[in-house]
mmCIF file of C-alpha atoms in Angstrom:
data_model
loop_
_atom_site.group_PDB
_atom_site.id
_atom_site.type_symbol
_atom_site.label_atom_id
_atom_site.label_comp_id
_atom_site.label_asym_id
_atom_site.label_seq_id
_atom_site.Cartn_x
_atom_site.Cartn_y
_atom_site.Cartn_z
ATOM 1 C CA MET A 391 67.981 35.938 174.224
ATOM 2 C CA PRO A 392 64.262 35.157 174.557
ATOM 3 C CA PHE A 393 64.755 31.533 173.469
ATOM 4 C CA MET A 394 66.900 30.864 176.565
ATOM 5 C CA LEU A 395 64.203 31.632 179.128
ATOM 6 C CA GLN A 396 61.062 29.530 179.476
ATOM 7 C CA HIS A 397 58.187 30.694 177.297
ATOM 8 C CA LEU A 398 54.596 30.211 178.314
ATOM 9 C CA GLU A 399 52.712 29.562 175.081
ATOM 10 C CA LYS A 400 49.103 29.452 176.339
ATOM 11 C CA ALA A 401 46.980 31.319 178.855
ATOM 12 C CA ARG A 402 46.542 28.090 180.813
ATOM 13 C CA GLN A 403 50.326 27.762 181.180
ATOM 14 C CA VAL A 404 50.503 31.325 182.529
ATOM 15 C CA ASP A 405 47.744 30.570 185.034
ATOM 16 C CA GLN A 406 49.421 27.328 186.095
ATOM 17 C CA ALA A 407 52.790 29.042 186.565
ATOM 18 C CA ILE A 408 51.199 31.662 188.816
ATOM 19 C CA LEU A 409 49.089 29.131 190.731
ATOM 20 C CA SER A 410 51.671 26.392 191.217
ATOM 21 C CA GLU A 411 54.560 28.312 192.758
ATOM 22 C CA GLU A 412 54.250 28.495 196.546
ATOM 23 C CA ASP A 413 57.638 29.695 197.759
ATOM 24 C CA ARG A 414 59.134 31.743 194.953
ATOM 25 C CA LEU A 415 58.207 34.941 193.208
ATOM 26 C CA VAL A 416 56.810 34.400 189.703
ATOM 27 C CA VAL A 417 58.215 37.035 187.347
ATOM 28 C CA ILE A 418 56.588 37.275 183.927
ATOM 29 C CA ARG A 419 57.754 39.444 181.064
ATOM 30 C CA PHE A 420 54.800 40.180 178.799
ATOM 31 C CA GLY A 421 55.615 41.618 175.389
ATOM 32 C CA ARG A 422 56.697 40.666 171.922
ATOM 33 C CA ASP A 423 59.840 38.585 171.582
ATOM 34 C CA LEU A 424 61.218 40.546 168.629
ATOM 35 C CA ASP A 425 60.596 43.978 170.117
ATOM 36 C CA PRO A 426 63.925 45.729 170.856
ATOM 37 C CA GLU A 427 62.710 46.835 174.314
ATOM 38 C CA CYS A 428 61.777 43.238 175.186
ATOM 39 C CA MET A 429 65.068 41.957 173.872
ATOM 40 C CA LYS A 430 66.931 44.283 176.257
ATOM 41 C CA MET A 431 64.762 43.174 179.181
ATOM 42 C CA ASP A 432 65.102 39.502 178.208
ATOM 43 C CA GLU A 433 68.881 39.767 178.199
ATOM 44 C CA VAL A 434 68.849 41.194 181.737
ATOM 45 C CA LEU A 435 66.384 38.543 182.897
ATOM 46 C CA PHE A 436 68.476 35.789 181.340
ATOM 47 C CA ASN A 437 71.640 37.103 183.003
ATOM 48 C CA ILE A 438 70.049 37.210 186.464
ATOM 49 C CA ALA A 439 67.923 34.042 186.229
ATOM 50 C CA GLU A 440 70.516 31.820 187.866
ATOM 51 C CA LYS A 441 71.287 34.387 190.571
ATOM 52 C CA VAL A 442 67.640 34.712 191.622
ATOM 53 C CA GLN A 443 66.569 31.095 191.131
ATOM 54 C CA ASN A 444 66.292 30.450 194.893
ATOM 55 C CA PHE A 445 63.592 33.080 195.360
ATOM 56 C CA ALA A 446 62.211 33.835 191.875
ATOM 57 C CA ILE A 447 61.324 32.065 188.649
ATOM 58 C CA ILE A 448 61.200 33.962 185.373
ATOM 59 C CA TYR A 449 58.915 33.344 182.404
ATOM 60 C CA LEU A 450 58.339 35.048 179.077
ATOM 61 C CA VAL A 451 54.971 35.516 177.383
ATOM 62 C CA ASP A 452 54.736 36.697 173.780
ATOM 63 C CA LEU A 453 51.523 38.723 173.512
ATOM 64 C CA ASP A 454 51.207 37.865 169.809
ATOM 65 C CA LYS A 455 50.773 34.222 170.815
ATOM 66 C CA VAL A 456 48.943 34.638 174.148
ATOM 67 C CA ARG A 457 46.472 37.488 173.735
ATOM 68 C CA ASP A 458 44.256 36.704 176.745
ATOM 69 C CA PHE A 459 46.085 39.045 179.129
ATOM 70 C CA THR A 460 46.369 42.132 176.914
ATOM 71 C CA VAL A 461 43.042 43.630 177.978
ATOM 72 C CA MET A 462 43.041 42.168 181.491
ATOM 73 C CA TYR A 463 46.327 43.847 182.446
ATOM 74 C CA ASP A 464 46.092 46.815 180.046
ATOM 75 C CA PHE A 465 49.251 46.064 178.076
ATOM 76 C CA ASP A 466 49.860 49.162 175.971
ATOM 77 C CA ASP A 467 53.610 49.165 176.420
ATOM 78 C CA PRO A 468 55.989 47.099 174.285
ATOM 79 C CA CYS A 469 57.564 45.440 177.324
ATOM 80 C CA THR A 470 55.941 44.786 180.684
ATOM 81 C CA LEU A 471 57.233 42.938 183.736
ATOM 82 C CA MET A 472 54.834 41.719 186.418
ATOM 83 C CA CYS A 473 55.401 39.834 189.666
ATOM 84 C CA PHE A 474 53.133 37.318 191.379
ATOM 85 C CA PHE A 475 53.462 35.599 194.730
ATOM 86 C CA ARG A 476 51.199 32.802 195.953
ATOM 87 C CA ASN A 477 48.649 33.454 193.217
ATOM 88 C CA ARG A 478 48.535 37.184 193.924
ATOM 89 C CA HIS A 479 49.665 40.029 191.715
ATOM 90 C CA ILE A 480 52.228 42.076 193.633
ATOM 91 C CA MET A 481 52.001 45.802 193.110
ATOM 92 C CA ILE A 482 55.323 47.662 193.166
ATOM 93 C CA ASP A 483 55.608 51.369 193.919
ATOM 94 C CA LEU A 484 58.403 52.581 191.646
ATOM 95 C CA GLU A 485 57.282 56.244 191.892
ATOM 96 C CA THR A 486 56.215 56.114 188.223
ATOM 97 C CA GLY A 487 52.470 56.302 188.821
ATOM 98 C CA ASP A 488 51.843 52.763 187.568
ATOM 99 C CA ASN A 489 52.041 50.362 190.495
ATOM 100 C CA ASN A 490 50.876 47.334 188.504
ATOM 101 C CA LYS A 491 53.957 46.666 186.432
ATOM 102 C CA ILE A 492 57.393 47.690 185.242
ATOM 103 C CA ASN A 493 56.703 48.947 181.756
ATOM 104 C CA TRP A 494 60.154 49.802 180.465
ATOM 105 C CA ALA A 495 63.292 47.774 179.889
ATOM 106 C CA LEU A 496 65.301 47.894 183.075
ATOM 107 C CA GLU A 497 68.834 47.332 181.796
ATOM 108 C CA ASP A 498 70.820 47.232 185.044
ATOM 109 C CA GLU A 499 71.092 43.662 186.313
ATOM 110 C CA GLN A 500 71.861 44.619 189.904
ATOM 111 C CA GLU A 501 68.872 46.964 190.044
ATOM 112 C CA MET A 502 66.628 44.190 188.750
ATOM 113 C CA ILE A 503 67.955 41.773 191.369
ATOM 114 C CA GLU A 504 67.406 44.347 194.127
ATOM 115 C CA ILE A 505 63.817 44.975 192.986
ATOM 116 C CA LEU A 506 63.037 41.254 192.857
ATOM 117 C CA GLU A 507 64.640 40.641 196.265
ATOM 118 C CA THR A 508 62.598 43.472 197.793
ATOM 119 C CA VAL A 509 59.385 42.310 196.152
ATOM 120 C CA CYS A 510 59.893 38.731 197.311
ATOM 121 C CA LYS A 511 60.836 39.699 200.865
ATOM 122 C CA ASP A 512 57.931 42.128 201.269
ATOM 123 C CA ALA A 513 55.420 39.871 199.510
ATOM 124 C CA LYS A 514 56.079 37.226 202.163
ATOM 125 C CA LYS A 515 55.011 39.777 204.777
ATOM 126 C CA ASP A 516 51.758 40.156 202.816
ATOM 127 C CA PRO A 517 51.653 43.899 202.146
ATOM 128 C CA GLY A 518 49.249 45.432 199.677
ATOM 129 C CA LEU A 519 52.037 47.347 197.980
ATOM 130 C CA VAL A 520 55.803 46.828 197.831
ATOM 131 C CA VAL A 521 57.966 49.950 197.742
ATOM 132 C CA SER A 522 60.901 49.760 195.346
ATOM 133 C CA PRO A 523 64.404 50.209 196.767
ATOM 134 C CA LYS A 524 64.918 52.995 194.204
ATOM 135 C CA ASP A 525 62.837 55.890 192.856
ATOM 136 C CA TYR A 526 62.290 55.554 189.106
ATOM 137 C CA SER A 527 60.130 58.656 188.628
ATOM 138 C CA THR A 528 62.749 60.396 186.498
ATOM 139 C CA LYS A 529 64.097 57.254 184.844
ATOM 140 C CA CYS A 530 60.876 56.104 183.231
ATOM 141 C CA ARG A 531 60.682 56.973 179.545
ATOM 142 C CA TYR A 532 57.611 58.779 178.342
ATOM 143 C CA SER A 533 57.143 60.147 174.867
ATOM 144 C CA PHE A 534 55.123 63.302 174.469
ATOM 145 C CA THR A 535 54.403 65.202 171.300
ATOM 146 C CA PHE A 536 53.995 68.931 171.667
ATOM 147 C CA THR A 537 52.538 71.077 168.936
ATOM 148 C CA TYR A 538 53.269 74.774 168.991
ATOM 149 C CA THR A 539 51.044 77.040 166.984
ATOM 150 C CA LYS A 540 52.050 80.662 166.626
ATOM 151 C CA LYS A 541 49.149 83.078 166.839
ATOM 152 C CA ALA A 542 48.979 85.565 164.006
#
């Protein structure tokens, strides 16, 4: 579904999108369009775009085409969602330890709407950190490799 949401093809377009919006939350999915994780997130974002259009605008950025933000925002994850309001990055406390971004595909549309509503509402009050309406500490997917070596 990535072709149905507006893509920002250059770093300047990303900057302009963040700078130009005064009243709505700017939601940007950074990732690679053909990544399965991004495709899941893009489908959710597409399905909620019309429902949140009064308070949020959603963009997609393919990091293979726009590489300028990879180092700046430390994009190590395949799919990352970030929110901006009035030219300011909004940090979201999801209880995952990373308050800068949502770095997994959130597949529940209602949960995504609730997060965006909370972020927008609290960002207007100008807090330093928005607290998510739900704790995602156990939902976040981490992959660890353990090696067990038996002592002789």
